[in-house]
mmCIF file with all atom_site columns, C-alpha atoms in Angstrom:
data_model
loop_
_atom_site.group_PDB
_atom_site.id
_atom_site.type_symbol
_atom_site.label_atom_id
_atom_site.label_alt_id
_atom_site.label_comp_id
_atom_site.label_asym_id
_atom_site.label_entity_id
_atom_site.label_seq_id
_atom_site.pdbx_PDB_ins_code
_atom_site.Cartn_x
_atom_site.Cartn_y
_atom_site.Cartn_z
_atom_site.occupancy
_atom_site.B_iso_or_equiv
_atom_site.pdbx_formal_charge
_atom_site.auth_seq_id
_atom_site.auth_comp_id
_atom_site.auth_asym_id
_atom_site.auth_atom_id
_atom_site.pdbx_PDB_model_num
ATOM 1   C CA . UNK A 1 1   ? -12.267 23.293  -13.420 1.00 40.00 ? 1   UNK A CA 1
ATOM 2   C CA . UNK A 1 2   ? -12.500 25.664  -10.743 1.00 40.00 ? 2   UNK A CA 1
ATOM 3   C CA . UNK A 1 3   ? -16.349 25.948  -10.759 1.00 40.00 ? 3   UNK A CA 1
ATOM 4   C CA . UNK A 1 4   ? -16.574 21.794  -10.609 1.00 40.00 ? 4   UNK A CA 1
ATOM 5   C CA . UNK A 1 5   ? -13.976 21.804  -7.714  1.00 41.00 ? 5   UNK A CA 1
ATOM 6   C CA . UNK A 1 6   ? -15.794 24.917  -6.162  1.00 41.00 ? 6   UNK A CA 1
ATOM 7   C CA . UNK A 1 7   ? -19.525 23.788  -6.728  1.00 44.00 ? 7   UNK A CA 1
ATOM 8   C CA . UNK A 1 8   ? -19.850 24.537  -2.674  1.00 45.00 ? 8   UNK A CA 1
ATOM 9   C CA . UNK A 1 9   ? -18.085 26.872  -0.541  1.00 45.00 ? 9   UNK A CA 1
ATOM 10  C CA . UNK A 1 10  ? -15.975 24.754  1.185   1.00 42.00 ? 10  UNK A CA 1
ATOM 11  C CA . UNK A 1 11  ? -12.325 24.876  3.121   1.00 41.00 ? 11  UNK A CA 1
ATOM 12  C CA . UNK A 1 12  ? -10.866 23.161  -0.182  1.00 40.00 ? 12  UNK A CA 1
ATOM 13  C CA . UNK A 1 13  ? -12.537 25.590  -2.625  1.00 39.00 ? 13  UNK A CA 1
ATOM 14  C CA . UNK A 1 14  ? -10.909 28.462  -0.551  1.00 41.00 ? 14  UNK A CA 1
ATOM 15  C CA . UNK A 1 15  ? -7.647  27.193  -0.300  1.00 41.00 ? 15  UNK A CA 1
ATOM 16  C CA . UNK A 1 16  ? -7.783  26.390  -3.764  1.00 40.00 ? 16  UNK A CA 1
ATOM 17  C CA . UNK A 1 17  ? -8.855  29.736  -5.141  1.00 40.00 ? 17  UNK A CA 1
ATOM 18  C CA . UNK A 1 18  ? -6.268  31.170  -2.496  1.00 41.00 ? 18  UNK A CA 1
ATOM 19  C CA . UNK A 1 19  ? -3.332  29.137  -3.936  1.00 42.00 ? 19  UNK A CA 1
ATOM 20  C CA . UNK A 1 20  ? -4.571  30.202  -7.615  1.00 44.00 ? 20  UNK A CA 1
ATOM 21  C CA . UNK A 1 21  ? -4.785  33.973  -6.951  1.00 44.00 ? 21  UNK A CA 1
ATOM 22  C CA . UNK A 1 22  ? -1.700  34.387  -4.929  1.00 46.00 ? 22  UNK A CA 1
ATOM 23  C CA . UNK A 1 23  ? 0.627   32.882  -7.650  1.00 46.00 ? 23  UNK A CA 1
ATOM 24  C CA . UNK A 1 24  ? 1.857   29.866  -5.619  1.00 45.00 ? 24  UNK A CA 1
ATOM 25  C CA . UNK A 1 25  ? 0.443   26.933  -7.951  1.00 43.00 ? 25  UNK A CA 1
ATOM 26  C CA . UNK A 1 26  ? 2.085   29.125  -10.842 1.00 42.00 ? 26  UNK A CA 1
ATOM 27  C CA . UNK A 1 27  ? 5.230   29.030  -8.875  1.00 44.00 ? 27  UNK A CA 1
ATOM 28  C CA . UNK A 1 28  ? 5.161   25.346  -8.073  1.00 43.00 ? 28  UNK A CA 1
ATOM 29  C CA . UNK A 1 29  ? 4.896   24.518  -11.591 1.00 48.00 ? 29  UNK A CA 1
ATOM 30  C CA . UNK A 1 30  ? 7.705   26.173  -12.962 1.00 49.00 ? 30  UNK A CA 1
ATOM 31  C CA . UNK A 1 31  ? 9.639   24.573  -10.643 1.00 46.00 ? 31  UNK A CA 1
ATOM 32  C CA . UNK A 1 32  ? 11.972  21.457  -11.870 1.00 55.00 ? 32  UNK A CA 1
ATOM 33  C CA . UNK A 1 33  ? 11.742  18.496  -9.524  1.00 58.00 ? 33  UNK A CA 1
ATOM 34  C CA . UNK A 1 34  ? 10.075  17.155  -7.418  1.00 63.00 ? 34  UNK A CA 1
ATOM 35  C CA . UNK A 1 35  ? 8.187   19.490  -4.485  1.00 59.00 ? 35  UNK A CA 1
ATOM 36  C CA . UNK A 1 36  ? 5.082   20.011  -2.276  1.00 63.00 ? 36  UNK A CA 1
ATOM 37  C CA . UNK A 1 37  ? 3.214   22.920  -1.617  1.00 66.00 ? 37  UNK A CA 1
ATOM 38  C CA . UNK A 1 38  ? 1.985   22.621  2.336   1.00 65.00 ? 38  UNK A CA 1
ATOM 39  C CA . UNK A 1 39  ? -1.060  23.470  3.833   1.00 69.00 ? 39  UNK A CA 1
ATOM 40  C CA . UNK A 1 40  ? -0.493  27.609  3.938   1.00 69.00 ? 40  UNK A CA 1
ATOM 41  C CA . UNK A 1 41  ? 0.735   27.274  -0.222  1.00 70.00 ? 41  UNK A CA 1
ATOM 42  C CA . UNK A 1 42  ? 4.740   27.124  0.623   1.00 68.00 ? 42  UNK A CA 1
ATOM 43  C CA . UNK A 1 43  ? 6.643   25.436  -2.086  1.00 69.00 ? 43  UNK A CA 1
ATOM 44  C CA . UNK A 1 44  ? 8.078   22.760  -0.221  1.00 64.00 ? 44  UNK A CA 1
ATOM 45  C CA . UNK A 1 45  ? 11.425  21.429  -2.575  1.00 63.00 ? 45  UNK A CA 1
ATOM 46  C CA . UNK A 1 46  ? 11.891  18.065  -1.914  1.00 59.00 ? 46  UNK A CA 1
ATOM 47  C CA . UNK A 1 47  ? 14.764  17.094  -4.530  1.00 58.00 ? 47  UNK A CA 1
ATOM 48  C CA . UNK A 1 48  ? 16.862  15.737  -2.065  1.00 55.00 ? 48  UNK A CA 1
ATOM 49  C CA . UNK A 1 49  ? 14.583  12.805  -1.671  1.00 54.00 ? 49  UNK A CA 1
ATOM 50  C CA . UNK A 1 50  ? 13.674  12.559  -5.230  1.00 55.00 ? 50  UNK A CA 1
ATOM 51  C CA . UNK A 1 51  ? 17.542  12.329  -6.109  1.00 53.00 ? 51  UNK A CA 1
ATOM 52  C CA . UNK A 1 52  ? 18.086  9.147   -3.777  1.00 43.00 ? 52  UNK A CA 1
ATOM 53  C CA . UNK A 1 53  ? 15.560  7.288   -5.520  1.00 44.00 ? 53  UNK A CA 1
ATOM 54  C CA . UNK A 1 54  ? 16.839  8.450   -8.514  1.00 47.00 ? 54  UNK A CA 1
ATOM 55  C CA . UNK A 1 55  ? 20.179  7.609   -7.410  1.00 42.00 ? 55  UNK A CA 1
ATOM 56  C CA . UNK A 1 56  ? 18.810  4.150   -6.169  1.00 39.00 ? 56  UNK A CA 1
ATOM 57  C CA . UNK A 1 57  ? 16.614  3.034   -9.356  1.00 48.00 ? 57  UNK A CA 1
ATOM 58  C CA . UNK A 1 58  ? 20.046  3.480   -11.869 1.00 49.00 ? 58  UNK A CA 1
ATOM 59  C CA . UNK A 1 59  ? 21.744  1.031   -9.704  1.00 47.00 ? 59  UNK A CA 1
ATOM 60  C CA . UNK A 1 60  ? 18.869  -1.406  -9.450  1.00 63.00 ? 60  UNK A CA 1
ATOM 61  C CA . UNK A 1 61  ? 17.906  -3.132  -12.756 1.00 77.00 ? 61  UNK A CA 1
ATOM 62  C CA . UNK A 1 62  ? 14.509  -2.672  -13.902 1.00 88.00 ? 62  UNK A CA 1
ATOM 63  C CA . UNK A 1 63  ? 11.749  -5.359  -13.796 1.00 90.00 ? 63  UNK A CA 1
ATOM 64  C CA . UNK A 1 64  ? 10.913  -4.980  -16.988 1.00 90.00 ? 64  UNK A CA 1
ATOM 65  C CA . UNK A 1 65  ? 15.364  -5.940  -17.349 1.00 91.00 ? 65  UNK A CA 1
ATOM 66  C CA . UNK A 1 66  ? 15.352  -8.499  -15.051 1.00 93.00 ? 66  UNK A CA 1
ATOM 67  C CA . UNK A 1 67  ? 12.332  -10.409 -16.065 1.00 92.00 ? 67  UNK A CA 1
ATOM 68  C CA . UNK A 1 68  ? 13.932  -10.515 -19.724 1.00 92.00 ? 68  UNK A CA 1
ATOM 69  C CA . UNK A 1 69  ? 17.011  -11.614 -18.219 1.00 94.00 ? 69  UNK A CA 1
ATOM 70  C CA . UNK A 1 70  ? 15.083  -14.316 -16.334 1.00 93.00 ? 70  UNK A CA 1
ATOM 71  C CA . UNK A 1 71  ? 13.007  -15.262 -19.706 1.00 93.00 ? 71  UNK A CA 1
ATOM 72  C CA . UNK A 1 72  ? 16.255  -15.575 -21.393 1.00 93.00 ? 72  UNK A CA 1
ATOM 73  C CA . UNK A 1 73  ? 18.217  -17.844 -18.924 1.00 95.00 ? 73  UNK A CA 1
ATOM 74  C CA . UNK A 1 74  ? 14.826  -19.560 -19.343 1.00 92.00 ? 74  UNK A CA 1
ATOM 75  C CA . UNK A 1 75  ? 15.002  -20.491 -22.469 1.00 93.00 ? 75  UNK A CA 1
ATOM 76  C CA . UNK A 1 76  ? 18.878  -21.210 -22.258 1.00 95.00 ? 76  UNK A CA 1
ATOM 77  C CA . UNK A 1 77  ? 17.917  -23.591 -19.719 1.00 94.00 ? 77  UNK A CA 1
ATOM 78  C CA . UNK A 1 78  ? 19.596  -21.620 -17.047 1.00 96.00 ? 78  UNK A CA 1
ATOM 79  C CA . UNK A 1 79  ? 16.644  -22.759 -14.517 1.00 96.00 ? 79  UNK A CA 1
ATOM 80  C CA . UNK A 1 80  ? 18.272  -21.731 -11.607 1.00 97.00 ? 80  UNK A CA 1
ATOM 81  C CA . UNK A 1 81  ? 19.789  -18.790 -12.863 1.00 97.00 ? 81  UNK A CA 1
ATOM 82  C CA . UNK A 1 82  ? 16.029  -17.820 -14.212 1.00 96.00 ? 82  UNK A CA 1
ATOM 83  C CA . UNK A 1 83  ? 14.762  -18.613 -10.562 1.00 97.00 ? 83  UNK A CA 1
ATOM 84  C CA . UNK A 1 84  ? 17.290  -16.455 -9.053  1.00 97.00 ? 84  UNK A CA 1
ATOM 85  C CA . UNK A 1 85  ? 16.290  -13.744 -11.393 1.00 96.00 ? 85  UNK A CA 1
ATOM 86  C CA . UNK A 1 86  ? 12.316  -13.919 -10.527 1.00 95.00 ? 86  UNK A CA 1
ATOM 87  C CA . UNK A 1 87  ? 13.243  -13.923 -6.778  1.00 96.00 ? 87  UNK A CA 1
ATOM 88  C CA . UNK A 1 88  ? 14.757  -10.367 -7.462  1.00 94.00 ? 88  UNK A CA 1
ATOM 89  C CA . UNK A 1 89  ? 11.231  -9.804  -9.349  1.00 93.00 ? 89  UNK A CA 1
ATOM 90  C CA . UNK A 1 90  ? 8.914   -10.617 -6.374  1.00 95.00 ? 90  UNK A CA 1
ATOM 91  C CA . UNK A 1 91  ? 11.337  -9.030  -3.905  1.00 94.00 ? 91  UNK A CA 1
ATOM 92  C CA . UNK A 1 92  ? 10.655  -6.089  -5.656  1.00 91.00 ? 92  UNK A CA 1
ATOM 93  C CA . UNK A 1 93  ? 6.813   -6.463  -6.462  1.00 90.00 ? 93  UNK A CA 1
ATOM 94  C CA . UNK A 1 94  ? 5.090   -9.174  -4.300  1.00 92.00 ? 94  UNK A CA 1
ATOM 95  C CA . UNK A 1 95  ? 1.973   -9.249  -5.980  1.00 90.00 ? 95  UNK A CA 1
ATOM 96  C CA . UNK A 1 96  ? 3.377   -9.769  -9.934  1.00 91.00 ? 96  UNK A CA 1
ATOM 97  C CA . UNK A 1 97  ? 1.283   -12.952 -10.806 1.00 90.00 ? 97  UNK A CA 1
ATOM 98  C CA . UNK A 1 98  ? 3.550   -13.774 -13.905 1.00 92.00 ? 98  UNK A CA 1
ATOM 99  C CA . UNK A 1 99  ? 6.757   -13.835 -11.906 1.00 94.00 ? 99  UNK A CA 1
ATOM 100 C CA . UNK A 1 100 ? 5.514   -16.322 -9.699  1.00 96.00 ? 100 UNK A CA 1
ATOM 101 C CA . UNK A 1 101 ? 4.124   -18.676 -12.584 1.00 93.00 ? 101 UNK A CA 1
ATOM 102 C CA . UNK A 1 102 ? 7.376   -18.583 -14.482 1.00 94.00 ? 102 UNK A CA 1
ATOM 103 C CA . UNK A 1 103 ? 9.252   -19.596 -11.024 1.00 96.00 ? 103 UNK A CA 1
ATOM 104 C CA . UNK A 1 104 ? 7.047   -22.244 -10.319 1.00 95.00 ? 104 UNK A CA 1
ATOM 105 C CA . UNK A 1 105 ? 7.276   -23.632 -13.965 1.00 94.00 ? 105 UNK A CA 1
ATOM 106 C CA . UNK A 1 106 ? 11.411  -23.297 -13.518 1.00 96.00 ? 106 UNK A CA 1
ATOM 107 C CA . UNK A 1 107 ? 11.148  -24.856 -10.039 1.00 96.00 ? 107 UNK A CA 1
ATOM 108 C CA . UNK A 1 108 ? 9.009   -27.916 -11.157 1.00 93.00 ? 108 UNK A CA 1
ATOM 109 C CA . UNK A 1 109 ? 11.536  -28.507 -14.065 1.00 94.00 ? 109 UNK A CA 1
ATOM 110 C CA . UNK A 1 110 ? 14.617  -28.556 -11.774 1.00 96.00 ? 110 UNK A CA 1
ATOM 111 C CA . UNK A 1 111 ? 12.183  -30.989 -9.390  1.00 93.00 ? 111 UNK A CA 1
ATOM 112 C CA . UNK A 1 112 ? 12.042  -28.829 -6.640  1.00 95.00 ? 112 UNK A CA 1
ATOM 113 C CA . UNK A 1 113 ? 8.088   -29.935 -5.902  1.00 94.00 ? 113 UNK A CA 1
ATOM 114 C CA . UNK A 1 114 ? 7.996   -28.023 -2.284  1.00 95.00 ? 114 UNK A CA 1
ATOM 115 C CA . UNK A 1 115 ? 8.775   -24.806 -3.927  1.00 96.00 ? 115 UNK A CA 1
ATOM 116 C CA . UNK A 1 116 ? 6.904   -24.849 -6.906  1.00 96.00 ? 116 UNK A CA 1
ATOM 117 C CA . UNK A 1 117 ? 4.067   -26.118 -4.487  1.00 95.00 ? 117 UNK A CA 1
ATOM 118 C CA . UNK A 1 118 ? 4.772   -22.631 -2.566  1.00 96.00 ? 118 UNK A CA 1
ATOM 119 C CA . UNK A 1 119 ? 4.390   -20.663 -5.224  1.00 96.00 ? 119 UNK A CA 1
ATOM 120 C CA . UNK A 1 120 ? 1.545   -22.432 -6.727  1.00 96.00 ? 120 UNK A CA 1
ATOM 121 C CA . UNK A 1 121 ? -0.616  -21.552 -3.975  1.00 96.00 ? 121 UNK A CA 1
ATOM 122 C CA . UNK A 1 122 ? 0.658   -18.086 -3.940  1.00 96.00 ? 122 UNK A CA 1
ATOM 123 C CA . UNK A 1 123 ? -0.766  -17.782 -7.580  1.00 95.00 ? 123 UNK A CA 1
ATOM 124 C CA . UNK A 1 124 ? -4.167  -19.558 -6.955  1.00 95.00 ? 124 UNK A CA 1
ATOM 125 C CA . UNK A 1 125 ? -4.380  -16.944 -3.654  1.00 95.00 ? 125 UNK A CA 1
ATOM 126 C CA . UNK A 1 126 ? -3.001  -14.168 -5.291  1.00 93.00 ? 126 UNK A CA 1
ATOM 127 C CA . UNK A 1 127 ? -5.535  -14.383 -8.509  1.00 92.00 ? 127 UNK A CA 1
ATOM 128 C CA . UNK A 1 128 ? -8.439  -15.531 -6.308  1.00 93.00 ? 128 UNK A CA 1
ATOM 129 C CA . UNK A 1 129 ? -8.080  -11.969 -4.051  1.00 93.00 ? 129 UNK A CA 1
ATOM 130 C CA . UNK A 1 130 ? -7.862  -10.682 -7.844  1.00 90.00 ? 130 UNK A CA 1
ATOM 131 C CA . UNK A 1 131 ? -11.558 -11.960 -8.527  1.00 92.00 ? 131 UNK A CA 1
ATOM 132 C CA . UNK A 1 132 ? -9.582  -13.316 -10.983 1.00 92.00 ? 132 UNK A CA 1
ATOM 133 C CA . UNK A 1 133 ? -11.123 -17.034 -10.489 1.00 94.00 ? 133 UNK A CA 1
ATOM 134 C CA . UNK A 1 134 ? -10.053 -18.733 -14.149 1.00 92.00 ? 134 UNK A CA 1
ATOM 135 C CA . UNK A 1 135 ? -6.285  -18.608 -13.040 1.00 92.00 ? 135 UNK A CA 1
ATOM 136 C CA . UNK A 1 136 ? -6.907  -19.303 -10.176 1.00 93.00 ? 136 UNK A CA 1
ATOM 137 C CA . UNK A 1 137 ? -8.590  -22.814 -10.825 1.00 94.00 ? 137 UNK A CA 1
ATOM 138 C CA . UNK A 1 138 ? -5.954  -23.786 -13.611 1.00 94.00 ? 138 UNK A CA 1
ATOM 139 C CA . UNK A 1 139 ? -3.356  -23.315 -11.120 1.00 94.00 ? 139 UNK A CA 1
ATOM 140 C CA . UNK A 1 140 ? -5.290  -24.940 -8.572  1.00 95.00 ? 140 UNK A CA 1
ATOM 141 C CA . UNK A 1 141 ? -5.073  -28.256 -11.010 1.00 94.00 ? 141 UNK A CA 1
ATOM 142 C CA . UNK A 1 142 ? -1.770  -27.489 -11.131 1.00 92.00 ? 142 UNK A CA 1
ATOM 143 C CA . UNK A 1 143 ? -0.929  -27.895 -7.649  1.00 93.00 ? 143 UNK A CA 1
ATOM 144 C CA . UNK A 1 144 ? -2.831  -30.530 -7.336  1.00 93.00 ? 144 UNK A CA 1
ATOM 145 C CA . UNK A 1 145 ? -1.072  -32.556 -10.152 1.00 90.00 ? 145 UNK A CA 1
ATOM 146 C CA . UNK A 1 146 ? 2.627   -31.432 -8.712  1.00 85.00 ? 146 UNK A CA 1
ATOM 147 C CA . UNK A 1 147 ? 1.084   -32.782 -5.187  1.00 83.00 ? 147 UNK A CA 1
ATOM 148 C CA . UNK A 1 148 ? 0.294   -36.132 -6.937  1.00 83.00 ? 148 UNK A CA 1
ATOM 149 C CA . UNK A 1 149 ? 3.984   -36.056 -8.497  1.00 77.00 ? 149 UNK A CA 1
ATOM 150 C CA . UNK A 1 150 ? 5.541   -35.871 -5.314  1.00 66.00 ? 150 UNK A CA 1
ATOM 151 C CA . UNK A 1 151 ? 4.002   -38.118 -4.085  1.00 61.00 ? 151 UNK A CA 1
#
């Protein structure tokens, strides 16, 4: 690995071989945690950071949890309850196509057109910047046909 990272002498490839030959990496590694080595190979511990996010994520339900929960209040016919739940979902990831196709579906059964409409179009734009053109059109007729609902 060294000799493909090393191929040229180059600021990098020192560093590198300086880190492996003064024990540092060795020393990072046995380390438990979560840490940084900086620029001149210190072992920088940075558990105090890693704990708050630890600390954070067991207080804040999964996606993978709350997008079960939202599929099962689905299903109940909890629609708002299930919208609710896939609001918590985007908050958290933006960019999850699937949350915002099972919102619009609850949305459009409750009759709330404008909303569903909203997230419509943020599934045709989202899939489209995704080069992911098939979804995109299908949910393009979709919008169209809620528009035509509404109407």
């Amino acid at each position: 690995m060294l000799r493909f990272l090393c191929s040229a002498p180059n600021l990098f490839c020192i560093t590198l071989l300086y880190l492996f030959v003064s024990g540092e990496i060795a020393e990072a590694q046995e380390l438990p945690g979560c840490f940084q080595i900086n620029a001149s190979g210190q072992v920088i511990n940075l558990n105090v950071l890693c704990e708050a996010d630890e600390s954070l994520e067991a207080h804040t339900p999964s996606i993978r949890d709350l997008t079960q929960q939202g599929l099962s209040q689905l299903r109940e016919g909890s629609l708002e309850q299930a919208i609710d739940s896939f609001d918590q979902i985007i908050s958290a990831d933006p960019g999850l196509l699937e949350a915002y196709m099972v919102r619009a579906y609850a949305q459009s059964r409750i009759g709330d057109i404008q909303e569903a409409s909203k997230d419509y179009r943020r599934i045709v734009d989202i899939a489209r910047a995704r080069g992911e053109l098939d979804i995109a059109s299908r949910y393009l007729e979709r919008l169209q046909s809620l528009q035509v609902q509404g109407n």
